[in-house]
Coordinates of N, CA, C and O and ligand atoms in Angstrom, one line a residue:
P297 N 53.5 -25.3 -123.9 CA 53.8 -25.2 -125.9 C 54.7 -27.1 -124.5 O 55.1 -27.0 -123.4
A298 N 54.5 -28.7 -125.3 CA 54.6 -29.5 -124.7 C 56.7 -29.3 -124.4 O 57.5 -28.3 -124.9
G299 N 56.7 -29.7 -123.7 CA 58.5 -29.6 -122.5 C 59.0 -31.6 -122.9 O 57.4 -32.1 -122.3
N300 N 60.5 -31.4 -122.6 CA 60.6 -33.0 -122.1 C 61.8 -32.2 -121.6 O 62.8 -31.6 -121.9
D301 N 62.3 -33.4 -120.3 CA 63.8 -32.9 -119.9 C 64.2 -33.7 -120.2 O 63.7 -35.6 -120.6
F302 N 66.1 -33.7 -120.7 CA 67.2 -35.4 -121.3 C 68.2 -35.0 -120.8 O 68.5 -33.6 -120.9
E303 N 68.4 -35.5 -119.0 CA 69.4 -35.6 -118.3 C 70.6 -35.8 -119.5 O 70.8 -36.9 -120.2
A304 N 71.7 -34.9 -118.7 CA 73.1 -35.2 -119.4 C 73.9 -36.4 -118.8 O 74.0 -37.2 -120.2
E305 N 73.1 -37.4 -117.9 CA 73.8 -37.9 -117.3 C 73.5 -40.0 -117.6 O 73.6 -40.6 -118.0
D306 N 72.7 -38.7 -118.8 CA 71.4 -40.2 -119.7 C 72.0 -40.3 -120.8 O 71.6 -40.8 -121.8
A307 N 72.1 -38.8 -121.3 CA 73.4 -38.7 -123.2 C 74.6 -39.4 -123.4 O 75.1 -40.2 -122.2
T308 N 75.1 -39.7 -123.7 CA 75.7 -40.3 -124.6 C 77.6 -38.9 -124.7 O 77.0 -37.7 -124.8
I309 N 78.3 -39.9 -123.8 CA 79.0 -38.3 -123.3 C 80.6 -38.7 -123.9 O 80.9 -40.0 -123.3
V310 N 81.6 -37.8 -124.9 CA 82.4 -38.1 -124.4 C 83.6 -37.5 -124.1 O 83.7 -35.9 -124.4
Q311 N 84.9 -38.1 -123.6 CA 85.4 -36.3 -122.8 C 84.7 -36.1 -121.5 O 84.8 -35.3 -121.5
G312 N 84.1 -37.2 -120.5 CA 83.5 -36.3 -119.7 C 82.6 -37.3 -118.8 O 83.2 -38.5 -119.4
V313 N 82.7 -37.1 -117.2 CA 82.3 -38.2 -117.2 C 81.0 -37.2 -116.1 O 80.4 -36.1 -115.7
V314 N 79.9 -38.6 -115.5 CA 79.3 -37.8 -114.6 C 79.8 -37.5 -113.6 O 80.4 -38.6 -112.7
A315 N 78.6 -36.6 -113.0 CA 78.8 -36.1 -111.4 C 78.4 -35.6 -110.3 O 77.2 -35.8 -110.6
A316 N 78.5 -35.8 -109.3 CA 77.4 -35.5 -108.2 C 78.0 -34.8 -106.8 O 77.0 -34.4 -105.8
N317 N 78.8 -34.0 -107.7 CA 79.6 -33.2 -106.3 C 79.0 -32.0 -106.1 O 80.1 -31.3 -105.3
H318 N 78.1 -31.1 -106.6 CA 77.9 -30.2 -106.1 C 76.2 -30.4 -105.9 O 75.5 -30.7 -106.0
T319 N 75.6 -29.0 -106.3 CA 74.1 -29.1 -105.3 C 73.2 -28.5 -107.1 O 73.4 -28.0 -107.4
G320 N 72.2 -28.9 -106.9 CA 71.7 -27.7 -107.3 C 70.8 -28.4 -108.6 O 70.5 -28.4 -108.5
F321 N 71.8 -29.6 -109.1 CA 71.3 -30.5 -110.5 C 69.5 -31.3 -110.2 O 69.8 -31.5 -108.8
S322 N 69.1 -31.8 -111.4 CA 68.1 -32.6 -111.1 C 68.7 -34.3 -111.3 O 69.6 -34.4 -112.3
G323 N 68.0 -35.4 -111.4 CA 67.9 -36.2 -112.1 C 69.0 -37.1 -111.3 O 69.6 -36.8 -109.5
R324 N 70.4 -37.8 -111.6 CA 71.5 -38.4 -110.3 C 72.6 -38.2 -110.6 O 73.2 -38.2 -109.2
G325 N 73.3 -36.7 -111.4 CA 74.3 -35.9 -111.0 C 74.4 -34.9 -112.6 O 73.1 -34.8 -112.9
F326 N 75.3 -34.7 -112.7 CA 75.3 -34.1 -114.0 C 76.5 -34.1 -114.7 O 77.2 -35.3 -113.9
V327 N 76.5 -33.4 -115.7 CA 78.5 -34.1 -116.9 C 79.4 -32.5 -116.3 O 79.2 -32.1 -117.2
D328 N 80.9 -33.7 -115.4 CA 81.2 -32.7 -115.8 C 82.6 -33.1 -117.4 O 82.5 -33.9 -117.2
Y329 N 82.6 -31.6 -117.9 CA 83.3 -32.2 -119.0 C 84.2 -31.5 -118.7 O 85.2 -31.6 -117.4
T330 N 85.3 -32.9 -119.6 CA 86.5 -33.1 -119.5 C 87.3 -31.2 -119.5 O 87.2 -30.9 -120.5
N331 N 88.6 -30.6 -119.4 CA 88.8 -29.5 -119.4 C 89.3 -30.0 -120.5 O 90.6 -29.7 -120.6
V332 N 88.9 -29.9 -121.9 CA 90.4 -30.5 -123.2 C 88.4 -29.6 -124.1 O 87.6 -30.1 -124.2
A333 N 89.6 -29.1 -125.7 CA 88.3 -28.3 -126.9 C 87.6 -30.2 -127.0 O 88.3 -31.3 -127.4
G334 N 86.7 -29.7 -127.6 CA 85.7 -31.0 -127.9 C 85.0 -32.4 -127.5 O 84.4 -32.9 -128.2
S335 N 85.9 -32.4 -126.0 CA 84.8 -33.1 -125.9 C 83.3 -33.1 -125.5 O 82.4 -31.0 -126.2
Y336 N 82.2 -33.2 -125.0 CA 80.7 -33.3 -125.6 C 79.2 -34.1 -125.0 O 80.2 -35.3 -124.1
V337 N 78.6 -33.8 -124.5 CA 77.4 -34.8 -125.1 C 76.2 -34.4 -125.7 O 76.1 -33.5 -126.3
E338 N 75.9 -35.7 -125.5 CA 74.8 -35.5 -127.4 C 73.8 -36.1 -126.5 O 73.6 -38.1 -125.8
W339 N 72.5 -35.8 -126.8 CA 71.6 -36.3 -126.5 C 70.5 -36.9 -127.8 O 70.8 -35.8 -129.2
T340 N 69.6 -37.6 -128.2 CA 68.5 -38.2 -129.0 C 67.6 -38.3 -128.3 O 67.2 -37.8 -127.6
V341 N 66.3 -37.0 -128.7 CA 65.1 -36.1 -129.0 C 64.9 -36.8 -130.4 O 65.2 -36.2 -131.5
N342 N 63.1 -37.0 -130.0 CA 62.3 -37.3 -131.2 C 62.1 -35.8 -131.2 O 61.5 -35.1 -130.9
G343 N 61.9 -35.5 -133.6 CA 61.2 -34.2 -133.5 C 60.2 -35.4 -134.5 O 59.6 -36.5 -134.4
P344 N 59.0 -34.7 -135.2 CA 59.8 -33.2 -136.0 C 59.7 -31.5 -135.3 O 58.2 -32.4 -134.1
G345 N 59.4 -31.1 -135.4 CA 59.8 -29.4 -134.7 C 60.4 -28.4 -134.8 O 61.7 -28.6 -134.4
A346 N 59.5 -27.5 -134.5 CA 60.5 -26.9 -134.2 C 60.8 -26.3 -132.9 O 59.5 -26.3 -132.7
A347 N 61.7 -26.1 -132.2 CA 61.9 -26.1 -130.9 C 63.5 -25.0 -130.3 O 64.1 -24.6 -130.2
D348 N 62.7 -25.0 -129.0 CA 63.4 -24.9 -127.6 C 64.2 -25.3 -127.2 O 64.4 -26.8 -126.8
L349 N 66.2 -25.3 -127.5 CA 66.9 -26.3 -126.3 C 67.8 -25.4 -125.8 O 68.3 -25.0 -126.0
V350 N 67.4 -26.2 -124.4 CA 67.3 -25.8 -122.9 C 68.5 -25.7 -122.5 O 68.3 -26.8 -122.0
I351 N 69.8 -25.8 -122.5 CA 70.6 -26.5 -121.4 C 70.7 -25.4 -120.2 O 70.6 -24.3 -120.8
R352 N 70.8 -26.1 -118.9 CA 71.1 -26.3 -117.5 C 72.5 -25.9 -117.3 O 72.7 -27.5 -117.6
Y353 N 73.0 -25.5 -117.0 CA 74.6 -25.5 -116.8 C 75.0 -24.8 -115.2 O 74.2 -24.0 -114.7
A354 N 76.1 -25.1 -115.0 CA 76.4 -24.5 -114.0 C 77.7 -24.0 -114.3 O 78.8 -25.1 -114.7
N355 N 78.7 -22.5 -114.6 CA 80.1 -22.7 -114.3 C 81.0 -21.7 -113.3 O 80.3 -20.5 -113.0
G356 N 81.0 -22.5 -112.8 CA 81.6 -21.8 -111.4 C 83.1 -20.5 -111.5 O 83.4 -19.8 -110.0
T357 N 83.5 -20.7 -112.9 CA 85.1 -19.4 -113.2 C 84.0 -18.9 -113.5 O 82.7 -17.9 -113.1
T358 N 84.8 -17.8 -113.7 CA 84.6 -16.2 -113.9 C 84.7 -16.2 -115.4 O 84.5 -15.0 -116.1
V359 N 85.0 -17.3 -116.2 CA 85.5 -17.9 -117.4 C 84.6 -18.5 -118.1 O 84.2 -18.8 -118.0
N360 N 83.6 -17.1 -119.4 CA 83.1 -17.9 -119.9 C 83.7 -19.2 -120.9 O 85.0 -20.6 -120.7
R361 N 82.7 -20.7 -121.1 CA 83.4 -21.9 -121.1 C 81.8 -22.0 -122.2 O 81.4 -23.3 -122.5
P362 N 82.7 -22.3 -123.5 CA 81.2 -21.8 -124.9 C 82.0 -23.2 -125.5 O 82.7 -24.1 -125.4
M363 N 80.5 -23.1 -126.3 CA 80.6 -24.5 -126.7 C 79.5 -24.7 -128.6 O 78.9 -23.1 -128.3
D364 N 80.1 -24.8 -129.4 CA 78.9 -25.1 -130.4 C 77.7 -26.0 -129.9 O 78.3 -27.4 -129.2
I365 N 76.2 -25.8 -131.0 CA 75.6 -26.9 -130.1 C 75.2 -26.8 -132.0 O 74.8 -26.2 -132.6
A366 N 75.0 -28.4 -132.2 CA 74.3 -29.2 -133.7 C 73.7 -30.4 -133.4 O 73.4 -30.8 -132.2
V367 N 72.9 -29.7 -134.5 CA 71.8 -30.7 -134.6 C 72.6 -31.6 -135.1 O 72.5 -31.0 -137.1
N368 N 72.0 -32.9 -136.0 CA 72.1 -34.0 -136.3 C 73.6 -33.7 -137.1 O 73.7 -33.4 -139.1
G369 N 74.9 -33.0 -136.9 CA 75.8 -32.6 -137.6 C 75.5 -31.0 -137.6 O 76.9 -30.8 -138.8
T370 N 75.6 -30.4 -138.0 CA 74.9 -29.4 -138.4 C 75.3 -28.2 -137.1 O 73.9 -28.2 -136.4
T371 N 76.1 -27.5 -137.5 CA 76.0 -25.8 -136.2 C 74.8 -25.2 -135.8 O 75.8 -24.3 -137.0
V372 N 74.6 -25.2 -134.9 CA 73.4 -24.2 -134.7 C 73.2 -23.1 -134.0 O 73.6 -21.9 -133.9
A373 N 74.1 -22.9 -133.6 CA 75.2 -21.9 -132.9 C 76.4 -22.1 -132.2 O 76.6 -22.7 -131.4
A374 N 77.8 -21.5 -133.4 CA 78.7 -21.8 -132.8 C 79.6 -20.6 -131.3 O 79.4 -19.5 -131.2
N375 N 80.4 -21.0 -130.5 CA 80.8 -20.6 -129.8 C 79.6 -20.4 -128.7 O 79.4 -18.8 -128.2
M376 N 78.5 -20.4 -129.3 CA 77.6 -20.1 -127.9 C 78.7 -20.0 -126.8 O 78.6 -20.4 -125.8
A377 N 78.1 -18.8 -126.2 CA 78.3 -18.7 -124.5 C 77.7 -19.4 -122.8 O 76.3 -19.2 -123.3
F378 N 78.7 -19.8 -122.4 CA 77.8 -20.2 -120.7 C 79.4 -19.6 -120.0 O 80.1 -20.0 -119.8
N379 N 78.4 -18.8 -119.5 CA 79.0 -17.9 -119.2 C 79.0 -17.9 -117.6 O 78.0 -18.9 -117.3
S380 N 79.7 -17.5 -116.1 CA 79.8 -18.3 -115.1 C 78.2 -17.5 -114.4 O 78.0 -16.8 -115.0
T381 N 78.2 -19.0 -113.9 CA 77.1 -18.5 -113.0 C 77.4 -18.7 -111.4 O 75.8 -18.7 -110.7
G382 N 78.9 -17.9 -111.4 CA 78.6 -17.5 -109.7 C 79.9 -18.9 -109.4 O 80.5 -18.7 -108.7
T383 N 78.6 -20.2 -108.3 CA 79.5 -20.8 -108.6 C 78.7 -22.1 -109.1 O 77.9 -22.1 -110.2
W384 N 79.6 -23.5 -108.6 CA 79.3 -24.1 -109.3 C 78.1 -24.9 -109.0 O 77.2 -25.9 -108.9
D385 N 77.2 -25.0 -107.8 CA 76.2 -24.7 -107.2 C 74.2 -23.9 -107.7 O 73.8 -24.2 -107.2
Q386 N 75.2 -23.1 -108.5 CA 74.3 -21.9 -108.6 C 74.1 -22.7 -110.5 O 74.9 -22.7 -111.2
W387 N 72.7 -22.6 -110.7 CA 72.3 -23.4 -112.1 C 71.8 -22.3 -113.2 O 70.8 -21.4 -112.1
Q388 N 71.9 -22.1 -114.5 CA 71.4 -21.0 -115.2 C 71.2 -22.1 -117.2 O 71.3 -23.0 -116.2
T389 N 69.7 -21.0 -117.5 CA 70.1 -22.3 -118.8 C 70.2 -21.0 -119.8 O 70.5 -20.1 -119.6
A390 N 70.7 -21.6 -120.7 CA 71.7 -21.0 -122.4 C 70.3 -21.9 -123.1 O 70.3 -22.7 -123.3
T391 N 69.7 -21.2 -124.3 CA 68.6 -21.5 -125.0 C 68.7 -21.2 -126.8 O 69.7 -20.3 -127.4
V392 N 69.1 -22.3 -127.5 CA 69.0 -21.8 -129.0 C 67.4 -22.8 -129.1 O 67.5 -23.7 -129.6
H393 N 66.7 -21.7 -130.7 CA 66.3 -22.1 -131.6 C 66.4 -23.2 -132.9 O 67.8 -22.6 -133.3
A394 N 65.9 -24.4 -132.8 CA 66.4 -25.2 -134.2 C 65.4 -25.9 -134.2 O 64.2 -25.7 -134.3
T395 N 65.4 -26.5 -135.7 CA 64.2 -27.6 -136.2 C 64.8 -28.5 -136.4 O 65.7 -29.2 -136.9
L396 N 63.5 -29.7 -135.1 CA 63.9 -30.8 -135.5 C 63.6 -31.9 -137.0 O 62.9 -30.9 -137.2
T397 N 64.1 -32.8 -137.1 CA 63.4 -34.0 -137.8 C 63.0 -34.5 -137.9 O 62.9 -34.6 -136.9
S398 N 61.7 -35.4 -138.6 CA 61.1 -36.5 -137.9 C 62.4 -37.7 -137.6 O 63.2 -38.1 -138.3
G399 N 61.7 -38.4 -136.9 CA 61.9 -39.1 -135.3 C 63.7 -38.5 -134.3 O 63.1 -37.9 -134.6
P400 N 64.8 -39.6 -134.7 CA 65.6 -39.0 -133.7 C 66.3 -38.5 -133.9 O 66.4 -38.7 -135.0
N401 N 66.7 -37.3 -133.4 CA 67.7 -36.0 -133.8 C 68.6 -35.8 -133.0 O 68.7 -36.4 -131.5
K402 N 69.8 -35.8 -132.9 CA 71.3 -35.3 -132.5 C 71.6 -34.6 -132.6 O 71.1 -33.7 -133.1
I403 N 71.3 -33.6 -130.7 CA 71.8 -32.6 -129.9 C 73.0 -32.7 -129.0 O 72.6 -33.2 -128.4
R404 N 74.1 -32.1 -129.9 CA 75.2 -32.4 -129.5 C 76.2 -30.6 -128.8 O 76.1 -30.0 -129.5
A405 N 77.0 -31.4 -127.3 CA 77.2 -29.9 -127.5 C 78.3 -30.2 -126.8 O 78.9 -31.4 -126.0
T406 N 79.5 -29.1 -127.9 CA 81.0 -29.5 -127.5 C 82.1 -28.8 -127.1 O 81.6 -27.6 -127.6
A407 N 82.8 -28.5 -125.9 CA 83.1 -27.1 -125.5 C 84.3 -27.2 -126.7 O 85.3 -27.5 -127.6
T408 N 84.3 -25.6 -127.2 CA 85.6 -25.2 -127.8 C 86.7 -24.8 -127.6 O 87.9 -24.3 -128.1
T409 N 87.4 -25.0 -126.6 CA 88.3 -24.3 -126.2 C 89.0 -25.0 -124.7 O 87.8 -26.5 -124.6
A410 N 90.1 -25.2 -125.0 CA 91.1 -26.1 -123.4 C 90.1 -26.2 -122.5 O 90.0 -27.0 -121.0
N411 N 89.7 -25.8 -122.2 CA 88.8 -25.6 -120.6 C 87.7 -26.5 -120.0 O 87.5 -26.7 -119.0
G412 N 86.6 -26.6 -121.8 CA 85.8 -28.6 -121.9 C 84.9 -27.0 -121.3 O 85.2 -25.7 -121.6
G413 N 83.9 -27.7 -121.4 CA 82.6 -27.2 -121.2 C 82.2 -26.8 -119.5 O 82.9 -26.7 -118.9
P414 N 81.1 -26.5 -119.5 CA 80.4 -26.2 -117.7 C 79.8 -27.5 -117.9 O 79.8 -28.7 -118.3
N415 N 79.5 -27.6 -116.0 CA 78.6 -28.6 -115.6 C 77.3 -28.6 -116.2 O 76.8 -27.5 -115.8
V416 N 76.9 -29.4 -116.9 CA 75.9 -29.8 -117.7 C 75.0 -30.0 -117.0 O 75.4 -32.2 -117.5
D417 N 73.3 -29.6 -116.5 CA 72.7 -30.6 -115.6 C 71.6 -31.0 -116.4 O 71.5 -32.5 -116.6
K418 N 71.4 -31.0 -118.2 CA 69.9 -31.1 -118.4 C 69.8 -30.6 -119.6 O 70.1 -29.4 -119.8
L419 N 68.8 -31.1 -121.0 CA 68.8 -30.5 -122.0 C 67.2 -30.0 -121.5 O 66.3 -31.4 -121.5
S420 N 66.7 -29.3 -121.6 CA 64.8 -29.4 -121.3 C 64.3 -29.3 -123.3 O 65.2 -28.1 -123.8
V421 N 63.8 -29.4 -123.9 CA 63.1 -29.6 -125.4 C 61.7 -28.9 -125.4 O 61.5 -29.8 -125.3
S422 N 60.4 -27.5 -125.6 CA 60.5 -27.5 -125.7 C 59.6 -27.2 -127.4 O 60.4 -26.2 -127.9
N423 N 59.1 -27.3 -127.9 CA 58.6 -27.7 -128.6 C 57.5 -26.2 -128.7 O 56.7 -25.5 -128.7
T424 N 57.6 -25.8 -129.9 CA 57.1 -23.6 -130.4 C 56.1 -24.1 -131.4 O 55.7 -23.1 -131.7
D425 N 55.7 -25.6 -132.2 CA 54.5 -26.3 -132.5 C 53.9 -27.2 -132.2 O 54.1 -27.4 -130.8
S426 N 53.2 -27.8 -133.0 CA 52.5 -28.9 -132.4 C 52.5 -29.6 -132.4 O 52.0 -30.5 -130.6
E427 N 53.8 -30.5 -133.2 CA 54.4 -31.9 -132.5 C 55.2 -32.0 -130.9 O 55.4 -30.7 -130.7
S428 N 55.0 -32.7 -129.8 CA 55.9 -32.8 -129.0 C 56.8 -33.8 -129.3 O 57.4 -35.3 -129.7
P429 N 58.5 -33.2 -128.7 CA 59.1 -34.2 -128.6 C 58.9 -34.9 -127.2 O 58.5 -35.6 -127.4
S430 N 59.8 -35.8 -127.1 CA 59.6 -37.6 -126.8 C 61.0 -37.9 -127.1 O 62.0 -38.0 -127.8
P431 N 60.5 -38.6 -125.7 CA 62.3 -39.9 -125.6 C 62.0 -41.0 -126.4 O 61.5 -41.0 -127.4
P432 N 63.0 -40.9 -127.4 CA 63.4 -42.0 -128.2 C 63.5 -43.5 -127.9 O 62.7 -43.7 -126.7
Ligands
GCU624 C1 86.4 -28.0 -110.5 C2 84.6 -28.2 -110.0 C3 83.7 -29.0 -111.4 C4 84.4 -28.1 -112.5 C5 85.5 -28.6 -113.3 C6 85.6 -27.8 -114.1 O1 86.8 -29.3 -110.5 O2 83.7 -28.8 -109.6 O3 82.8 -29.5 -111.1 O4 83.7 -29.6 -113.6 O5 85.8 -27.7 -111.4 O6 87.1 -27.0 -114.0 O7 85.8 -27.5 -115.0

């Protein structure tokens, strides 16, 4: 299936900063969420299609950093787990399946606890049907 990578540092960032003070990220850096509930990263991805939304992240603490994943304002995964990856230099992925509509889709990952989100490197979108997602 076709795939596309969308760097977090190129997305809309609310209550977070672009950082590069750890290793192993793609692109220019990653988003360091402010340690507050409600901080988010929002990507714009063109549809349509059924898609796997793969979020690459690091969590150097021992505590889950859950986030709500929403597509066009509708939560598709509430309090999705972003568990410890061991250190801030070690990255893992968390995947949620969603259906994208035709044209631009807003994919938002919002921290739900006062710890904020994990560090987020990128979103990879793999369409699971015939259409390929593309940058806006
Ligand atoms: C550390 C780490 C940051 C991380 C932060 C956090 O400061 O260096 O990359 O974002 O912890 O707790 O969120």
